[in-house]
Amino acid sequence: MMLVFMHSPIFLLGGVKIGSGTMISRNCSITTVTHSINSADRSLGITKPVTIGRNVWIGTGAIILPGVTIGDYSVVGAGAVVTKSIPAMQVFVGNPAKFLKEVKFENVTTLACHDEQ
């Protein structure tokens, strides 16, 4: 199961994989299409897949750009703009998104309860 709130456009042309248990908050944008900065080639779309791991939390208004992978159990803060991949179990915030801290689990059984195989 995953949870995606309304008003969160996901552009699928380049492919999007979203792991189980992931929560995508309101007004997030996930895009797999970009364009060349060269004006002669700008009209040609370039697709790059986005991969979002298991049990990821993407905060309200976050933007995930083409080619990004977000590792399992990571958190993307509200309003963050993710331009580069995020390793598992890390919190990233800001524009552009930057590392804030690692995700810690106080109770390992909690992790197992939310983990779907």
N, CA, C and O atoms as CSV, one atom per row, in Angstrom:
chain,resi,resn,atom,element,x,y,z
A,1,MET,N,N,0.827,-1.176,0.000
A,1,MET,CA,C,0.000,0.000,0.000
A,1,MET,C,C,0.874,1.243,0.000
A,1,MET,O,O,1.932,1.264,0.629
A,2,MET,N,N,0.438,2.267,-0.698
A,2,MET,CA,C,1.084,3.577,-0.642
A,2,MET,C,C,-0.015,4.614,-0.596
A,2,MET,O,O,-1.169,4.340,-0.926
A,3,LEU,N,N,0.365,5.818,-0.178
A,3,LEU,CA,C,-0.610,6.887,-0.021
A,3,LEU,C,C,-0.153,8.089,-0.828
A,3,LEU,O,O,0.922,8.637,-0.581
A,4,VAL,N,N,-0.980,8.508,-1.811
A,4,VAL,CA,C,-0.694,9.687,-2.615
A,4,VAL,C,C,-1.885,10.618,-2.491
A,4,VAL,O,O,-2.997,10.261,-2.881
A,5,PHE,N,N,-1.661,11.820,-1.947
A,5,PHE,CA,C,-2.749,12.780,-1.780
A,5,PHE,C,C,-3.098,13.448,-3.103
A,5,PHE,O,O,-2.299,13.461,-4.040
A,6,MET,N,N,-4.297,13.997,-3.162
A,6,MET,CA,C,-4.757,14.724,-4.345
A,6,MET,C,C,-3.845,15.908,-4.642
A,6,MET,O,O,-3.097,16.362,-3.776
A,7,HIS,N,N,-3.914,16.387,-5.840
A,7,HIS,CA,C,-3.158,17.556,-6.290
A,7,HIS,C,C,-1.653,17.301,-6.270
A,7,HIS,O,O,-0.868,18.210,-6.001
A,8,SER,N,N,-1.256,16.072,-6.554
A,8,SER,CA,C,0.155,15.733,-6.650
A,8,SER,C,C,0.410,15.160,-8.038
A,8,SER,O,O,0.305,13.949,-8.236
A,9,PRO,N,N,0.749,16.028,-9.013
A,9,PRO,CA,C,0.961,15.529,-10.372
A,9,PRO,C,C,2.197,14.640,-10.467
A,9,PRO,O,O,3.255,14.958,-9.925
A,10,ILE,N,N,2.039,13.526,-11.165
A,10,ILE,CA,C,3.148,12.608,-11.415
A,10,ILE,C,C,3.216,12.415,-12.926
A,10,ILE,O,O,2.286,11.885,-13.534
A,11,PHE,N,N,4.325,12.850,-13.529
A,11,PHE,CA,C,4.520,12.728,-14.976
A,11,PHE,C,C,5.286,11.448,-15.244
A,11,PHE,O,O,6.450,11.322,-14.862
A,12,LEU,N,N,4.632,10.489,-15.907
A,12,LEU,CA,C,5.113,9.117,-15.983
A,12,LEU,C,C,5.921,8.759,-17.228
A,12,LEU,O,O,6.367,7.617,-17.338
A,13,LEU,N,N,6.125,9.650,-18.141
A,13,LEU,CA,C,6.730,9.288,-19.431
A,13,LEU,C,C,8.063,8.558,-19.310
A,13,LEU,O,O,8.337,7.651,-20.096
A,14,GLY,N,N,8.896,8.936,-18.340
A,14,GLY,CA,C,10.191,8.290,-18.172
A,14,GLY,C,C,10.165,7.106,-17.241
A,14,GLY,O,O,11.172,6.413,-17.095
A,15,GLY,N,N,9.027,6.855,-16.604
A,15,GLY,CA,C,8.875,5.743,-15.682
A,15,GLY,C,C,9.044,6.179,-14.240
A,15,GLY,O,O,10.014,6.855,-13.896
A,16,VAL,N,N,8.096,5.790,-13.397
A,16,VAL,CA,C,8.151,6.079,-11.966
A,16,VAL,C,C,7.881,4.787,-11.213
A,16,VAL,O,O,6.897,4.099,-11.485
A,17,LYS,N,N,8.756,4.455,-10.263
A,17,LYS,CA,C,8.549,3.310,-9.377
A,17,LYS,C,C,8.406,3.854,-7.961
A,17,LYS,O,O,9.238,4.636,-7.500
A,18,ILE,N,N,7.344,3.437,-7.274
A,18,ILE,CA,C,7.090,3.889,-5.915
A,18,ILE,C,C,6.923,2.655,-5.036
A,18,ILE,O,O,6.059,1.815,-5.287
A,19,GLY,N,N,7.757,2.553,-4.003
A,19,GLY,CA,C,7.747,1.396,-3.123
A,19,GLY,C,C,6.569,1.388,-2.164
A,19,GLY,O,O,5.928,2.414,-1.935
A,20,SER,N,N,6.292,0.214,-1.606
A,20,SER,CA,C,5.184,0.062,-0.672
A,20,SER,C,C,5.420,0.879,0.594
A,20,SER,O,O,6.560,1.093,1.009
A,21,GLY,N,N,4.338,1.326,1.192
A,21,GLY,CA,C,4.415,2.080,2.427
A,21,GLY,C,C,4.803,3.532,2.264
A,21,GLY,O,O,4.902,4.254,3.256
A,22,THR,N,N,5.025,3.979,1.044
A,22,THR,CA,C,5.444,5.360,0.787
A,22,THR,C,C,4.258,6.309,0.911
A,22,THR,O,O,3.142,5.981,0.507
A,23,MET,N,N,4.515,7.498,1.479
A,23,MET,CA,C,3.492,8.532,1.605
A,23,MET,C,C,3.933,9.755,0.810
A,23,MET,O,O,5.029,10.273,1.023
A,24,ILE,N,N,3.095,10.215,-0.096
A,24,ILE,CA,C,3.368,11.412,-0.888
A,24,ILE,C,C,2.306,12.445,-0.516
A,24,ILE,O,O,1.122,12.260,-0.800
A,25,SER,N,N,2.734,13.522,0.112
A,25,SER,CA,C,1.812,14.537,0.631
A,25,SER,C,C,1.224,15.401,-0.482
A,25,SER,O,O,1.542,15.227,-1.658
A,26,ARG,N,N,0.373,16.321,-0.093
A,26,ARG,CA,C,-0.324,17.199,-1.033
A,26,ARG,C,C,0.641,18.093,-1.823
A,26,ARG,O,O,1.711,18.477,-1.350
A,27,ASN,N,N,0.212,18.397,-3.030
A,27,ASN,CA,C,0.890,19.368,-3.901
A,27,ASN,C,C,2.346,19.038,-4.197
A,27,ASN,O,O,3.153,19.939,-4.426
A,28,CYS,N,N,2.684,17.762,-4.194
A,28,CYS,CA,C,4.026,17.349,-4.614
A,28,CYS,C,C,4.033,17.189,-6.128
A,28,CYS,O,O,2.990,16.977,-6.746
A,29,SER,N,N,5.200,17.290,-6.706
A,29,SER,CA,C,5.344,17.105,-8.147
A,29,SER,C,C,6.486,16.138,-8.395
A,29,SER,O,O,7.595,16.321,-7.895
A,30,ILE,N,N,6.198,15.107,-9.173
A,30,ILE,CA,C,7.223,14.139,-9.564
A,30,ILE,C,C,7.247,14.149,-11.085
A,30,ILE,O,O,6.247,13.844,-11.734
A,31,THR,N,N,8.386,14.498,-11.642
A,31,THR,CA,C,8.467,14.574,-13.103
A,31,THR,C,C,9.630,13.743,-13.635
A,31,THR,O,O,10.697,13.673,-13.025
A,32,THR,N,N,9.401,13.124,-14.770
A,32,THR,CA,C,10.434,12.302,-15.407
A,32,THR,C,C,10.892,12.906,-16.727
A,32,THR,O,O,11.688,12.306,-17.449
A,33,VAL,N,N,10.390,14.091,-17.038
A,33,VAL,CA,C,10.710,14.724,-18.322
A,33,VAL,C,C,11.440,16.041,-18.087
A,33,VAL,O,O,11.052,16.841,-17.237
A,34,THR,N,N,12.495,16.247,-18.850
A,34,THR,CA,C,13.239,17.509,-18.816
A,34,THR,C,C,13.528,17.911,-20.261
A,34,THR,O,O,13.108,17.234,-21.199
A,35,HIS,N,N,14.241,19.006,-20.427
A,35,HIS,CA,C,14.574,19.504,-21.761
A,35,HIS,C,C,16.022,19.970,-21.774
A,35,HIS,O,O,16.586,20.302,-20.731
A,36,SER,N,N,16.608,19.992,-22.938
A,36,SER,CA,C,17.973,20.501,-23.116
A,36,SER,C,C,17.987,22.006,-22.859
A,36,SER,O,O,17.005,22.697,-23.131
A,37,ILE,N,N,19.102,22.510,-22.336
A,37,ILE,CA,C,19.224,23.961,-22.195
A,37,ILE,C,C,19.644,24.605,-23.511
A,37,ILE,O,O,19.578,25.826,-23.656
A,38,ASN,N,N,20.074,23.792,-24.466
A,38,ASN,CA,C,20.417,24.260,-25.802
A,38,ASN,C,C,19.116,24.609,-26.541
A,38,ASN,O,O,18.248,23.752,-26.710
A,39,SER,N,N,18.986,25.853,-26.974
A,39,SER,CA,C,17.732,26.307,-27.580
A,39,SER,C,C,17.344,25.518,-28.827
A,39,SER,O,O,16.154,25.355,-29.098
A,40,ALA,N,N,18.312,25.028,-29.588
A,40,ALA,CA,C,18.004,24.269,-30.802
A,40,ALA,C,C,17.355,22.925,-30.480
A,40,ALA,O,O,16.589,22.398,-31.287
A,41,ASP,N,N,17.659,22.363,-29.297
A,41,ASP,CA,C,17.142,21.042,-28.917
A,41,ASP,C,C,16.063,21.108,-27.844
A,41,ASP,O,O,15.568,20.067,-27.411
A,42,ARG,N,N,15.697,22.275,-27.418
A,42,ARG,CA,C,14.810,22.438,-26.271
A,42,ARG,C,C,13.435,21.792,-26.457
A,42,ARG,O,O,12.830,21.346,-25.482
A,43,SER,N,N,12.945,21.736,-27.671
A,43,SER,CA,C,11.609,21.177,-27.895
A,43,SER,C,C,11.578,19.655,-27.760
A,43,SER,O,O,10.505,19.059,-27.674
A,44,LEU,N,N,12.755,19.028,-27.741
A,44,LEU,CA,C,12.825,17.574,-27.593
A,44,LEU,C,C,12.859,17.214,-26.106
A,44,LEU,O,O,13.743,17.660,-25.374
A,45,GLY,N,N,11.917,16.429,-25.676
A,45,GLY,CA,C,11.903,16.011,-24.278
A,45,GLY,C,C,12.945,14.943,-24.001
A,45,GLY,O,O,13.222,14.097,-24.851
A,46,ILE,N,N,13.515,14.987,-22.819
A,46,ILE,CA,C,14.473,13.982,-22.363
A,46,ILE,C,C,13.839,13.300,-21.161
A,46,ILE,O,O,13.482,13.969,-20.191
A,47,THR,N,N,13.692,11.980,-21.209
A,47,THR,CA,C,13.066,11.272,-20.099
A,47,THR,C,C,14.113,10.555,-19.252
A,47,THR,O,O,15.066,9.969,-19.765
A,48,LYS,N,N,13.904,10.621,-17.940
A,48,LYS,CA,C,14.766,9.927,-16.976
A,48,LYS,C,C,13.849,9.390,-15.889
A,48,LYS,O,O,13.032,10.142,-15.358
A,49,PRO,N,N,13.961,8.100,-15.540
A,49,PRO,CA,C,13.055,7.521,-14.544
A,49,PRO,C,C,13.289,8.064,-13.143
A,49,PRO,O,O,14.382,8.528,-12.818
A,50,VAL,N,N,12.250,8.000,-12.318
A,50,VAL,CA,C,12.322,8.338,-10.898
A,50,VAL,C,C,11.982,7.071,-10.116
A,50,VAL,O,O,11.019,6.373,-10.435
A,51,THR,N,N,12.781,6.783,-9.093
A,51,THR,CA,C,12.550,5.620,-8.237
A,51,THR,C,C,12.440,6.094,-6.795
A,51,THR,O,O,13.334,6.763,-6.279
A,52,ILE,N,N,11.347,5.743,-6.162
A,52,ILE,CA,C,11.117,6.097,-4.761
A,52,ILE,C,C,11.005,4.787,-3.996
A,52,ILE,O,O,10.164,3.946,-4.311
A,53,GLY,N,N,11.850,4.619,-2.996
A,53,GLY,CA,C,11.921,3.364,-2.245
A,53,GLY,C,C,10.723,3.114,-1.347
A,53,GLY,O,O,9.710,3.810,-1.416
A,54,ARG,N,N,10.866,2.098,-0.501
A,54,ARG,CA,C,9.804,1.709,0.429
A,54,ARG,C,C,9.786,2.621,1.651
A,54,ARG,O,O,10.827,3.075,2.128
A,55,ASN,N,N,8.571,2.877,2.146
A,55,ASN,CA,C,8.373,3.637,3.382
A,55,ASN,C,C,9.034,5.008,3.362
A,55,ASN,O,O,9.556,5.467,4.378
A,56,VAL,N,N,9.011,5.654,2.212
A,56,VAL,CA,C,9.527,7.021,2.071
A,56,VAL,C,C,8.397,7.983,2.405
A,56,VAL,O,O,7.232,7.690,2.137
A,57,TRP,N,N,8.731,9.119,2.982
A,57,TRP,CA,C,7.751,10.170,3.263
A,57,TRP,C,C,8.185,11.411,2.505
A,57,TRP,O,O,9.266,11.945,2.751
A,58,ILE,N,N,7.342,11.875,1.578
A,58,ILE,CA,C,7.620,13.083,0.806
A,58,ILE,C,C,6.664,14.164,1.295
A,58,ILE,O,O,5.448,14.040,1.144
A,59,GLY,N,N,7.214,15.221,1.878
A,59,GLY,CA,C,6.425,16.279,2.502
A,59,GLY,C,C,5.700,17.160,1.494
A,59,GLY,O,O,6.020,17.166,0.305
A,60,THR,N,N,4.729,17.895,1.987
A,60,THR,CA,C,3.874,18.771,1.184
A,60,THR,C,C,4.689,19.699,0.280
A,60,THR,O,O,5.634,20.350,0.726
A,61,GLY,N,N,4.309,19.746,-0.987
A,61,GLY,CA,C,4.902,20.687,-1.929
A,61,GLY,C,C,6.299,20.340,-2.413
A,61,GLY,O,O,6.929,21.155,-3.087
A,62,ALA,N,N,6.797,19.164,-2.091
A,62,ALA,CA,C,8.128,18.778,-2.570
A,62,ALA,C,C,8.098,18.543,-4.079
A,62,ALA,O,O,7.070,18.171,-4.644
A,63,ILE,N,N,9.243,18.766,-4.714
A,63,ILE,CA,C,9.396,18.552,-6.152
A,63,ILE,C,C,10.517,17.549,-6.355
A,63,ILE,O,O,11.630,17.741,-5.865
A,64,ILE,N,N,10.217,16.466,-7.088
A,64,ILE,CA,C,11.198,15.427,-7.390
A,64,ILE,C,C,11.479,15.507,-8.889
A,64,ILE,O,O,10.575,15.337,-9.707
A,65,LEU,N,N,12.734,15.766,-9.240
A,65,LEU,CA,C,13.102,15.976,-10.646
A,65,LEU,C,C,13.569,14.682,-11.322
A,65,LEU,O,O,13.864,13.700,-10.642
A,66,PRO,N,N,13.638,14.681,-12.670
A,66,PRO,CA,C,13.981,13.479,-13.425
A,66,PRO,C,C,15.324,12.864,-13.010
A,66,PRO,O,O,16.284,13.566,-12.691
A,67,GLY,N,N,15.350,11.516,-13.027
A,67,GLY,CA,C,16.579,10.783,-12.776
A,67,GLY,C,C,16.900,10.553,-11.312
A,67,GLY,O,O,17.939,9.973,-10.998
A,68,VAL,N,N,16.038,10.992,-10.409
A,68,VAL,CA,C,16.297,10.896,-8.971
A,68,VAL,C,C,15.860,9.532,-8.438
A,68,VAL,O,O,14.851,8.973,-8.868
A,69,THR,N,N,16.644,9.013,-7.493
A,69,THR,CA,C,16.274,7.836,-6.710
A,69,THR,C,C,16.254,8.257,-5.248
A,69,THR,O,O,17.190,8.897,-4.767
A,70,ILE,N,N,15.190,7.900,-4.545
A,70,ILE,CA,C,15.088,8.176,-3.117
A,70,ILE,C,C,15.089,6.833,-2.401
A,70,ILE,O,O,14.216,5.997,-2.631
A,71,GLY,N,N,16.078,6.631,-1.531
A,71,GLY,CA,C,16.264,5.352,-0.857
A,71,GLY,C,C,15.193,5.046,0.179
A,71,GLY,O,O,14.493,5.942,0.650
A,72,ASP,N,N,15.075,3.769,0.526
A,72,ASP,CA,C,14.102,3.296,1.497
A,72,ASP,C,C,14.176,4.086,2.804
A,72,ASP,O,O,15.261,4.450,3.259
A,73,TYR,N,N,13.021,4.345,3.397
A,73,TYR,CA,C,12.864,4.983,4.713
A,73,TYR,C,C,13.370,6.422,4.780
A,73,TYR,O,O,13.534,6.959,5.875
A,74,SER,N,N,13.617,7.045,3.657
A,74,SER,CA,C,14.078,8.432,3.665
A,74,SER,C,C,12.899,9.390,3.792
A,74,SER,O,O,11.749,9.009,3.571
A,75,VAL,N,N,13.201,10.647,4.152
A,75,VAL,CA,C,12.196,11.689,4.297
A,75,VAL,C,C,12.632,12.888,3.461
A,75,VAL,O,O,13.781,13.323,3.530
A,76,VAL,N,N,11.700,13.415,2.672
A,76,VAL,CA,C,11.924,14.637,1.911
A,76,VAL,C,C,11.054,15.707,2.556
A,76,VAL,O,O,9.832,15.568,2.604
A,77,GLY,N,N,11.673,16.771,3.051
A,77,GLY,CA,C,10.947,17.823,3.762
A,77,GLY,C,C,10.001,18.603,2.867
A,77,GLY,O,O,10.170,18.651,1.648
A,78,ALA,N,N,9.007,19.212,3.489
A,78,ALA,CA,C,8.029,20.024,2.767
A,78,ALA,C,C,8.726,21.117,1.971
A,78,ALA,O,O,9.598,21.814,2.491
A,79,GLY,N,N,8.338,21.264,0.714
A,79,GLY,CA,C,8.885,22.313,-0.145
A,79,GLY,C,C,10.263,22.030,-0.707
A,79,GLY,O,O,10.816,22.870,-1.418
A,80,ALA,N,N,10.832,20.877,-0.412
A,80,ALA,CA,C,12.175,20.551,-0.917
A,80,ALA,C,C,12.145,20.349,-2.427
A,80,ALA,O,O,11.146,19.898,-2.986
A,81,VAL,N,N,13.254,20.689,-3.077
A,81,VAL,CA,C,13.429,20.432,-4.502
A,81,VAL,C,C,14.571,19.431,-4.636
A,81,VAL,O,O,15.736,19.766,-4.422
A,82,VAL,N,N,14.217,18.194,-4.996
A,82,VAL,CA,C,15.191,17.103,-5.045
A,82,VAL,C,C,15.764,17.015,-6.460
A,82,VAL,O,O,15.080,16.610,-7.400
A,83,THR,N,N,17.031,17.401,-6.588
A,83,THR,CA,C,17.706,17.419,-7.886
A,83,THR,C,C,18.688,16.262,-8.044
A,83,THR,O,O,19.121,15.957,-9.155
A,84,LYS,N,N,19.040,15.616,-6.922
A,84,LYS,CA,C,19.999,14.500,-6.921
A,84,LYS,C,C,19.460,13.388,-6.040
A,84,LYS,O,O,18.608,13.619,-5.182
A,85,SER,N,N,19.956,12.194,-6.254
A,85,SER,CA,C,19.475,11.032,-5.509
A,85,SER,C,C,19.770,11.142,-4.014
A,85,SER,O,O,20.747,11.763,-3.597
A,86,ILE,N,N,18.897,10.523,-3.226
A,86,ILE,CA,C,18.989,10.524,-1.771
A,86,ILE,C,C,19.211,9.086,-1.309
A,86,ILE,O,O,18.444,8.198,-1.681
A,87,PRO,N,N,20.245,8.841,-0.507
A,87,PRO,CA,C,20.473,7.482,0.008
A,87,PRO,C,C,19.368,7.049,0.973
A,87,PRO,O,O,18.571,7.874,1.420
A,88,ALA,N,N,19.325,5.776,1.287
A,88,ALA,CA,C,18.347,5.242,2.233
A,88,ALA,C,C,18.549,5.849,3.621
A,88,ALA,O,O,19.662,6.184,4.026
A,89,MET,N,N,17.425,5.976,4.332
A,89,MET,CA,C,17.399,6.374,5.741
A,89,MET,C,C,18.043,7.732,6.011
A,89,MET,O,O,18.798,7.894,6.970
A,90,GLN,N,N,17.732,8.713,5.145
A,90,GLN,CA,C,18.245,10.064,5.351
A,90,GLN,C,C,17.127,11.084,5.167
A,90,GLN,O,O,16.168,10.849,4.433
A,91,VAL,N,N,17.267,12.225,5.850
A,91,VAL,CA,C,16.308,13.319,5.738
A,91,VAL,C,C,16.959,14.428,4.926
A,91,VAL,O,O,18.062,14.871,5.247
A,92,PHE,N,N,16.277,14.883,3.866
A,92,PHE,CA,C,16.758,15.970,3.022
A,92,PHE,C,C,15.720,17.082,3.028
A,92,PHE,O,O,14.521,16.809,2.973
A,93,VAL,N,N,16.167,18.337,3.095
A,93,VAL,CA,C,15.270,19.495,3.122
A,93,VAL,C,C,15.857,20.623,2.283
A,93,VAL,O,O,17.056,20.637,2.005
A,94,GLY,N,N,15.005,21.574,1.876
A,94,GLY,CA,C,15.464,22.797,1.238
A,94,GLY,C,C,15.438,22.787,-0.271
A,94,GLY,O,O,15.023,21.818,-0.906
A,95,ASN,N,N,15.902,23.912,-0.837
A,95,ASN,CA,C,15.959,24.111,-2.284
A,95,ASN,C,C,17.318,24.693,-2.658
A,95,ASN,O,O,17.588,25.867,-2.405
A,96,PRO,N,N,18.179,23.859,-3.265
A,96,PRO,CA,C,17.998,22.434,-3.554
A,96,PRO,C,C,18.067,21.615,-2.266
A,96,PRO,O,O,18.637,22.053,-1.267
A,97,ALA,N,N,17.477,20.421,-2.307
A,97,ALA,CA,C,17.435,19.564,-1.119
A,97,ALA,C,C,18.844,19.183,-0.692
A,97,ALA,O,O,19.681,18.792,-1.505
A,98,LYS,N,N,19.080,19.309,0.617
A,98,LYS,CA,C,20.382,18.974,1.204
A,98,LYS,C,C,20.171,18.079,2.417
A,98,LYS,O,O,19.117,18.102,3.052
A,99,PHE,N,N,21.205,17.285,2.725
A,99,PHE,CA,C,21.170,16.361,3.854
A,99,PHE,C,C,20.959,17.125,5.161
A,99,PHE,O,O,21.630,18.126,5.410
A,100,LEU,N,N,20.032,16.656,5.993
A,100,LEU,CA,C,19.806,17.233,7.308
A,100,LEU,C,C,20.265,16.281,8.411
A,100,LEU,O,O,21.026,16.667,9.299
A,101,LYS,N,N,19.788,15.018,8.345
A,101,LYS,CA,C,20.167,14.036,9.363
A,101,LYS,C,C,19.772,12.644,8.902
A,101,LYS,O,O,19.081,12.480,7.897
A,102,GLU,N,N,20.216,11.653,9.645
A,102,GLU,CA,C,19.856,10.271,9.360
A,102,GLU,C,C,18.550,9.918,10.058
A,102,GLU,O,O,18.223,10.475,11.105
A,103,VAL,N,N,17.812,8.989,9.468
A,103,VAL,CA,C,16.600,8.469,10.078
A,103,VAL,C,C,17.025,7.408,11.090
A,103,VAL,O,O,17.799,6.507,10.769
A,104,LYS,N,N,16.519,7.522,12.297
A,104,LYS,CA,C,16.826,6.556,13.368
A,104,LYS,C,C,15.550,5.822,13.758
A,104,LYS,O,O,14.463,6.399,13.741
A,105,PHE,N,N,15.687,4.564,14.105
A,105,PHE,CA,C,14.550,3.787,14.581
A,105,PHE,C,C,14.767,3.477,16.050
A,105,PHE,O,O,15.762,2.855,16.422
A,106,GLU,N,N,13.819,3.919,16.897
A,106,GLU,CA,C,13.919,3.664,18.330
A,106,GLU,C,C,13.539,2.226,18.652
A,106,GLU,O,O,14.023,1.650,19.626
A,107,ASN,N,N,12.676,1.655,17.834
A,107,ASN,CA,C,12.186,0.313,18.107
A,107,ASN,C,C,12.198,-0.471,16.796
A,107,ASN,O,O,11.418,-0.187,15.887
A,108,VAL,N,N,13.075,-1.443,16.708
A,108,VAL,CA,C,13.232,-2.202,15.463
A,108,VAL,C,C,11.951,-2.947,15.110
A,108,VAL,O,O,11.697,-3.168,13.926
A,109,THR,N,N,11.131,-3.345,16.085
A,109,THR,CA,C,9.877,-4.043,15.768
A,109,THR,C,C,8.917,-3.129,15.017
A,109,THR,O,O,8.120,-3.607,14.211
A,110,THR,N,N,8.980,-1.817,15.267
A,110,THR,CA,C,8.149,-0.859,14.528
A,110,THR,C,C,8.492,-0.920,13.056
A,110,THR,O,O,7.602,-0.914,12.206
A,111,LEU,N,N,9.797,-0.978,12.745
A,111,LEU,CA,C,10.262,-1.067,11.363
A,111,LEU,C,C,9.694,-2.313,10.700
A,111,LEU,O,O,9.218,-2.249,9.567
A,112,ALA,N,N,9.740,-3.434,11.389
A,112,ALA,CA,C,9.266,-4.697,10.815
A,112,ALA,C,C,7.763,-4.664,10.552
A,112,ALA,O,O,7.296,-5.263,9.583
A,113,CYS,N,N,6.999,-3.975,11.401
A,113,CYS,CA,C,5.547,-3.895,11.234
A,113,CYS,C,C,5.155,-3.170,9.947
A,113,CYS,O,O,4.133,-3.494,9.342
A,114,HIS,N,N,5.949,-2.204,9.530
A,114,HIS,CA,C,5.614,-1.408,8.352
A,114,HIS,C,C,6.271,-1.920,7.085
A,114,HIS,O,O,6.017,-1.398,5.999
A,115,ASP,N,N,7.093,-2.910,7.208
A,115,ASP,CA,C,7.856,-3.420,6.073
A,115,ASP,C,C,7.063,-4.501,5.361
A,115,ASP,O,O,6.745,-5.533,5.952
A,116,GLU,N,N,6.743,-4.270,4.099
A,116,GLU,CA,C,6.026,-5.282,3.307
A,116,GLU,C,C,7.006,-5.939,2.352
A,116,GLU,O,O,7.813,-5.258,1.719
A,117,GLN,N,N,6.942,-7.219,2.247
A,117,GLN,CA,C,7.859,-7.947,1.358
A,117,GLN,C,C,7.264,-8.076,-0.012
A,117,GLN,O,O,7.884,-8.657,-0.902
